Amino acid sequence: MINDKIIVAAADGDRQAFSKIYEEFNDMVWGLALKFTENTQVAEDGAAEIFVKLYKKIDKFDFRSSFKTWLYRFSVNTLLNFLEKEKRRYTARISDEMAEEGSPQAAQKKTDDKVLVRTLLSRIKPGEREIMILREIEGRSYKEIAEITGMKLGTVKTNIYRARESLRKVYKEETA
Amino acid sequence: MRCKKYSKKLLNRHIDNDLNEIKKADIDKHLKSCADCQSYIAEIKKIGVLLKTGLKPARRDLNNIPEGLWEKIETKLEITDGDIHLRRVKFITLRKLWVPLAAAAAAIILIVGGLGRNGNEFNADEYVSEQLDYIYGDKPMVSENYLNEDSNGTVIDMVIKGEL
Ligand SMILES: [Zn+2]
């Protein structure tokens, strides 16, 4: 279990304490990285980025929420920045993969869905993507999303509706 | 969508089960006779399902945290002694039970003033106000044991001995 003492020790540069934090939360971080990047290679870079950054910024944790909630939010934000920063490389990789998936076997509906979802998500704003991942994929409630993102509850409701409207628009264009 | 009886935002809250029973029943009743609102909700739900199925990582990927991920991370872990020093100061000053408020504030200004002259991108004002926010907050930041167990830091020693 991770307690305050381990966190403080990690903030004090203790790598062994930090490795305990890694052991405890690498599942959660890896799962998030996979969902956001939709590609194991990019996910690996993303997960690494989260922990490297966490080591530097762990003193920003203020002990007011649970460490897990804080780390979840930290991870989501780090991934979004990471994807923004790596946009060119990331897009190139995805299109390579899409080309591969363009083989005859790729007629399967599942593959088509995956390609379509990637396209849809790449066409909406990063903030909209984040909130859709939290709501539709992670199944988080409005209240949980407010806690994770730091948005007010009313803002969450408005943003979810707006993000869905954006998605609906690009969905119509892509499937027309 | 042509029907304007309910806003799209409200219909989205209906989808997410965020309405009280009365409002929910109201909308359900309307939906029975309004093809327009019905198809809007169906469309939103369909895209939701598409996202969920399309973005669900494969189980084998989820269970397969890359080998060597920790090693990869470990080679990139970097933190300077200066950072650690600052953090120690921060953690100490956060413990308002240990250090009386006034003394702590004075200590921060003293210490930060000293560091600020040497540091490169260090903003003393920002740091002090950040610290004061924490001090005025409710919760102690670190466990009682932390200070007792750590006797390396000179700043820590000074605070314990009441020199700061
Ligand atoms: Zn209607």
Coordinates of C-alpha atoms and ligand atoms in Angstrom, one line a residue:
Chain A
M1 CA 0.0 0.0 0.0
I2 CA 1.1 3.5 -0.7
N3 CA 1.0 5.9 2.3
D4 CA 2.0 9.5 2.8
K5 CA 5.5 8.4 3.9
I6 CA 6.2 6.7 0.6
I7 CA 5.0 9.7 -1.3
V8 CA 7.1 12.1 0.8
A9 CA 10.2 9.8 0.4
A10 CA 9.7 9.7 -3.4
A11 CA 9.4 13.5 -3.4
D12 CA 12.7 13.5 -1.5
G13 CA 14.3 11.7 -4.5
D14 CA 14.2 8.1 -3.0
R15 CA 14.0 5.9 -6.1
Q16 CA 13.1 2.8 -4.1
A17 CA 10.0 4.6 -2.7
F18 CA 9.2 5.7 -6.2
S19 CA 9.5 2.2 -7.6
K20 CA 6.8 1.1 -5.0
I21 CA 4.5 3.8 -6.5
Y22 CA 5.2 2.4 -9.9
E23 CA 4.4 -1.2 -8.8
E24 CA 1.1 -0.1 -7.3
F25 CA -0.1 2.0 -10.2
N26 CA 1.5 0.7 -13.4
D27 CA -1.7 -1.2 -14.2
M28 CA -3.9 1.8 -14.0
V29 CA -1.4 4.0 -16.0
W30 CA -0.9 1.4 -18.6
G31 CA -4.6 0.9 -19.2
L32 CA -5.1 4.6 -19.6
A33 CA -2.2 4.9 -21.9
L34 CA -3.6 2.2 -24.1
K35 CA -7.0 3.8 -24.3
F36 CA -5.6 7.2 -25.2
T37 CA -3.1 6.1 -27.7
E38 CA -4.8 3.1 -29.2
N39 CA -1.4 1.7 -30.0
T40 CA 1.0 -0.4 -27.8
Q41 CA 4.1 1.4 -28.9
V42 CA 2.8 4.9 -28.4
A43 CA 1.2 3.7 -25.1
E44 CA 4.6 2.5 -23.9
D45 CA 6.1 6.0 -24.6
G46 CA 3.1 7.6 -23.0
A47 CA 3.3 5.4 -19.8
A48 CA 7.0 6.1 -19.5
E49 CA 6.4 9.9 -19.9
I50 CA 3.8 9.8 -17.1
F51 CA 6.1 8.2 -14.6
V52 CA 9.2 10.3 -15.5
K53 CA 7.1 13.4 -15.1
L54 CA 5.5 12.1 -11.9
Y55 CA 9.0 11.8 -10.4
K56 CA 9.6 15.4 -11.1
K57 CA 6.2 16.7 -10.1
I58 CA 5.1 14.4 -7.3
D59 CA 5.5 17.3 -4.8
K60 CA 2.5 18.9 -6.4
F61 CA 0.3 16.3 -4.7
D62 CA -1.3 18.2 -1.8
F63 CA -2.7 15.3 0.2
R64 CA -6.2 16.7 -0.2
S65 CA -7.6 14.0 -2.4
S66 CA -6.6 10.3 -2.6
F67 CA -3.3 9.8 -4.3
K68 CA -5.0 7.5 -6.8
T69 CA -7.5 10.1 -7.9
W70 CA -4.8 12.7 -8.2
L71 CA -2.5 10.4 -10.2
Y72 CA -5.4 9.5 -12.5
R73 CA -6.0 13.1 -13.4
F74 CA -2.2 13.7 -13.6
S75 CA -2.0 10.8 -16.1
V76 CA -4.9 11.9 -18.2
N77 CA -3.4 15.4 -18.5
T78 CA 0.1 14.2 -19.2
L79 CA -1.2 11.9 -21.9
L80 CA -3.0 14.7 -23.6
N81 CA 0.0 16.9 -23.6
F82 CA 2.2 14.0 -24.7
L83 CA -0.1 13.3 -27.7
E84 CA -0.3 16.9 -28.6
K85 CA 3.5 17.1 -28.5
E86 CA 4.0 13.9 -30.5
K87 CA 1.2 14.6 -32.9
R88 CA 3.1 14.3 -36.0
R89 CA 4.9 11.1 -35.1
Y90 CA 1.7 9.7 -33.6
T91 CA -0.5 10.5 -36.7
A92 CA 2.2 8.9 -38.9
R93 CA 2.2 5.7 -36.9
I94 CA -1.6 5.5 -36.9
S95 CA -1.8 5.9 -40.7
D96 CA 0.9 3.3 -41.2
E97 CA -1.2 1.0 -39.1
M98 CA -4.3 1.9 -41.0
A99 CA -2.6 1.1 -44.2
E100 CA -1.7 -2.3 -42.8
E101 CA -5.3 -2.8 -41.7
G102 CA -6.4 -2.0 -45.2
S103 CA -5.7 -5.6 -46.2
P104 CA -8.5 -7.9 -47.3
Q105 CA -8.9 -9.5 -43.9
A106 CA -9.6 -6.0 -42.5
A107 CA -13.1 -6.2 -43.8
Q108 CA -14.1 -7.4 -40.3
K109 CA -16.4 -5.0 -38.6
K110 CA -14.3 -4.8 -35.5
T111 CA -11.3 -3.4 -37.4
D112 CA -13.6 -0.9 -39.3
D113 CA -15.0 0.3 -36.0
K114 CA -11.5 0.8 -34.6
V115 CA -10.4 2.8 -37.6
L116 CA -13.6 4.9 -37.5
V117 CA -13.2 5.7 -33.8
R118 CA -9.6 6.8 -34.2
T119 CA -10.7 9.1 -37.1
L120 CA -13.6 10.5 -35.1
L121 CA -11.4 11.2 -32.0
S122 CA -8.7 12.7 -34.1
R123 CA -11.2 15.2 -35.5
I124 CA -12.5 16.6 -32.2
K125 CA -10.8 18.9 -29.7
P126 CA -8.4 17.4 -27.1
G127 CA -10.7 18.5 -24.3
E128 CA -13.7 16.9 -25.9
R129 CA -11.7 13.7 -26.5
E130 CA -10.7 13.6 -22.8
I131 CA -14.3 14.0 -21.6
M132 CA -15.6 11.4 -24.1
I133 CA -13.0 8.9 -22.9
L134 CA -13.9 9.5 -19.3
R135 CA -17.7 9.3 -19.9
E136 CA -18.1 6.7 -22.8
I137 CA -15.1 4.5 -22.4
E138 CA -14.3 4.7 -18.7
G139 CA -18.0 5.0 -17.8
R140 CA -17.3 7.7 -15.2
S141 CA -20.2 9.6 -13.7
Y142 CA -20.6 13.4 -14.0
K143 CA -19.5 13.8 -10.4
E144 CA -16.4 11.7 -10.9
I145 CA -15.5 13.5 -14.1
A146 CA -15.7 16.8 -12.2
E147 CA -13.3 15.5 -9.5
I148 CA -10.9 14.1 -12.1
T149 CA -10.7 17.1 -14.3
G150 CA -11.3 19.8 -11.7
M151 CA -14.2 21.2 -13.7
K152 CA -17.5 22.3 -12.1
L153 CA -20.4 19.9 -12.3
G154 CA -22.4 22.2 -14.5
T155 CA -19.4 22.6 -16.8
V156 CA -19.1 18.9 -17.1
K157 CA -22.7 18.5 -18.2
T158 CA -22.3 21.2 -20.8
N159 CA -19.0 19.9 -22.1
I160 CA -20.3 16.3 -22.4
Y161 CA -23.2 17.5 -24.5
R162 CA -21.0 19.6 -26.6
A163 CA -18.4 16.9 -27.1
R164 CA -21.2 14.5 -28.2
E165 CA -22.5 17.1 -30.7
S166 CA -19.0 17.4 -32.2
L167 CA -18.7 13.7 -32.5
R168 CA -22.2 13.4 -34.0
K169 CA -21.2 16.0 -36.6
V170 CA -17.9 14.3 -37.6
Y171 CA -19.6 10.9 -37.5
K172 CA -22.1 12.0 -40.1
E173 CA -19.4 13.4 -42.3
E174 CA -17.3 10.2 -42.0
T175 CA -20.1 7.8 -42.7
A176 CA -22.0 9.8 -45.3
Chain B
M1 CA -33.4 17.9 -35.1
R2 CA -36.6 19.7 -35.5
C3 CA -38.4 19.1 -32.2
K4 CA -37.6 21.8 -29.6
K5 CA -39.5 20.5 -26.6
Y6 CA -36.4 19.6 -24.7
S7 CA -32.9 21.0 -25.1
K8 CA -30.2 18.6 -26.5
K9 CA -28.4 19.1 -23.2
L10 CA -31.3 17.8 -21.3
L11 CA -31.7 14.9 -23.6
N12 CA -28.0 14.1 -23.0
R13 CA -28.6 14.2 -19.2
H14 CA -31.4 11.8 -19.7
I15 CA -29.1 9.4 -21.5
D16 CA -26.7 9.6 -18.6
N17 CA -29.4 9.2 -16.0
D18 CA -28.8 12.6 -14.4
L19 CA -32.4 13.7 -14.0
N20 CA -34.9 13.3 -11.2
E21 CA -37.7 10.8 -11.5
I22 CA -40.4 13.4 -12.5
K23 CA -38.3 14.9 -15.3
K24 CA -37.2 11.5 -16.4
A25 CA -40.8 10.3 -16.6
D26 CA -41.8 13.4 -18.5
I27 CA -39.2 12.9 -21.2
D28 CA -39.9 9.2 -21.4
K29 CA -43.5 10.0 -22.1
H30 CA -42.6 12.5 -24.8
L31 CA -40.2 10.0 -26.4
K32 CA -43.0 7.6 -27.0
S33 CA -44.7 10.0 -29.4
C34 CA -41.7 11.9 -30.8
A35 CA -39.7 10.1 -33.4
D36 CA -37.4 13.2 -33.7
C37 CA -36.1 13.1 -30.1
Q38 CA -36.1 9.3 -30.2
S39 CA -33.7 9.2 -33.1
Y40 CA -31.5 11.9 -31.6
I41 CA -31.1 9.8 -28.4
A42 CA -30.5 6.6 -30.4
E43 CA -27.8 8.3 -32.5
I44 CA -25.9 9.6 -29.4
K45 CA -26.2 6.1 -27.8
K46 CA -25.0 4.4 -31.0
I47 CA -21.9 6.6 -31.1
G48 CA -21.2 6.0 -27.4
V49 CA -21.3 2.2 -28.0
L50 CA -19.1 2.6 -31.0
L51 CA -16.5 4.5 -28.9
K52 CA -16.6 1.9 -26.2
T53 CA -16.2 -1.1 -28.5
G54 CA -13.8 0.7 -30.9
L55 CA -11.4 1.9 -28.2
K56 CA -11.5 -1.0 -25.8
P57 CA -7.9 -2.2 -25.6
A58 CA -7.5 -5.9 -26.3
R59 CA -7.3 -7.9 -23.2
R60 CA -3.9 -9.3 -24.2
D61 CA -2.5 -5.7 -24.5
L62 CA -4.0 -4.7 -21.1
N63 CA -2.5 -7.7 -19.3
N64 CA 0.8 -7.2 -21.1
I65 CA 2.7 -4.3 -19.5
P66 CA 5.8 -4.0 -21.6
E67 CA 8.8 -5.8 -20.2
G68 CA 11.5 -3.3 -19.4
L69 CA 9.1 -0.4 -18.9
W70 CA 10.5 0.3 -15.5
E71 CA 14.1 0.1 -16.7
K72 CA 13.2 2.5 -19.5
I73 CA 11.7 4.9 -16.9
E74 CA 14.5 4.5 -14.4
T75 CA 17.1 5.7 -16.9
K76 CA 15.2 9.0 -17.3
L77 CA 14.5 9.8 -13.7
E78 CA 16.1 13.1 -12.9
I79 CA 15.9 15.4 -10.0
T80 CA 18.4 17.9 -8.9
D81 CA 19.7 18.4 -5.3
G82 CA 18.3 21.9 -5.5
D83 CA 14.8 20.5 -6.2
I84 CA 15.1 18.1 -3.2
H85 CA 16.3 21.0 -1.0
L86 CA 13.3 23.1 -1.9
R87 CA 10.9 20.2 -1.3
R88 CA 12.3 19.6 2.1
V89 CA 11.7 23.2 3.0
K90 CA 8.2 22.9 1.6
F91 CA 7.3 19.8 3.5
I92 CA 8.6 21.2 6.7
T93 CA 6.8 24.5 6.5
L94 CA 3.6 22.7 5.7
R95 CA 3.6 21.1 9.0
K96 CA 1.9 23.9 10.9
L97 CA 1.7 21.9 14.1
W98 CA 5.4 21.6 14.2
V99 CA 6.4 25.1 13.3
P100 CA 4.3 28.0 14.6
L101 CA 2.8 29.9 11.8
A102 CA 4.7 33.1 12.2
A103 CA 8.0 31.4 12.5
A104 CA 7.3 29.3 9.5
A105 CA 6.4 32.3 7.4
A106 CA 9.6 34.0 8.5
A107 CA 11.6 30.9 7.8
I108 CA 10.1 30.6 4.3
I109 CA 11.0 34.2 3.4
L110 CA 14.5 33.8 4.8
I111 CA 15.2 30.5 3.1
V112 CA 13.5 31.4 -0.1
G113 CA 15.2 34.8 -0.2
G114 CA 18.5 33.0 0.0
L115 CA 17.7 30.5 -2.6
G116 CA 16.1 33.0 -4.9
R117 CA 19.3 34.9 -5.4
N118 CA 21.1 31.7 -6.6
G119 CA 18.4 29.9 -8.4
N120 CA 17.9 30.3 -12.1
E121 CA 14.2 30.3 -12.9
F122 CA 13.0 30.5 -9.3
N123 CA 10.2 32.9 -8.6
A124 CA 10.3 33.6 -4.8
D125 CA 7.0 35.5 -4.7
E126 CA 5.2 32.6 -6.3
Y127 CA 6.8 30.1 -4.0
V128 CA 6.0 32.0 -0.8
S129 CA 2.4 32.5 -1.7
E130 CA 2.1 28.8 -2.6
Q131 CA 3.6 27.9 0.8
L132 CA 1.3 30.2 2.6
D133 CA -1.7 28.7 0.9
Y134 CA -0.7 25.4 2.3
I135 CA 0.0 26.6 5.7
Y136 CA -3.4 28.2 6.0
G137 CA -4.9 24.9 4.7
D138 CA -6.3 22.4 7.2
K139 CA -4.4 19.2 6.7
P140 CA -0.9 18.5 7.9
M141 CA 1.1 17.4 4.9
V142 CA 3.5 14.8 6.2
S143 CA 3.4 12.0 8.7
E144 CA 4.7 12.7 12.1
N145 CA 7.6 10.3 11.6
Y146 CA 9.1 12.0 8.6
L147 CA 11.0 14.7 10.4
N148 CA 12.1 12.4 13.2
E149 CA 13.6 9.9 10.9
D150 CA 15.4 12.3 8.6
S151 CA 18.4 14.0 10.2
N152 CA 20.4 14.7 7.1
G153 CA 19.0 18.1 6.0
T154 CA 20.5 21.1 7.6
V155 CA 17.3 23.0 7.2
I156 CA 15.4 20.2 8.9
D157 CA 17.8 20.2 11.8
M158 CA 17.6 24.0 12.2
V159 CA 13.8 23.8 12.3
I160 CA 13.8 21.0 14.8
K161 CA 16.2 22.8 17.1
G162 CA 14.1 25.9 16.8
E163 CA 16.8 27.9 15.1
L164 CA 14.4 29.0 12.3
Ligands
ZN1 ZN -39.4 15.7 -29.3

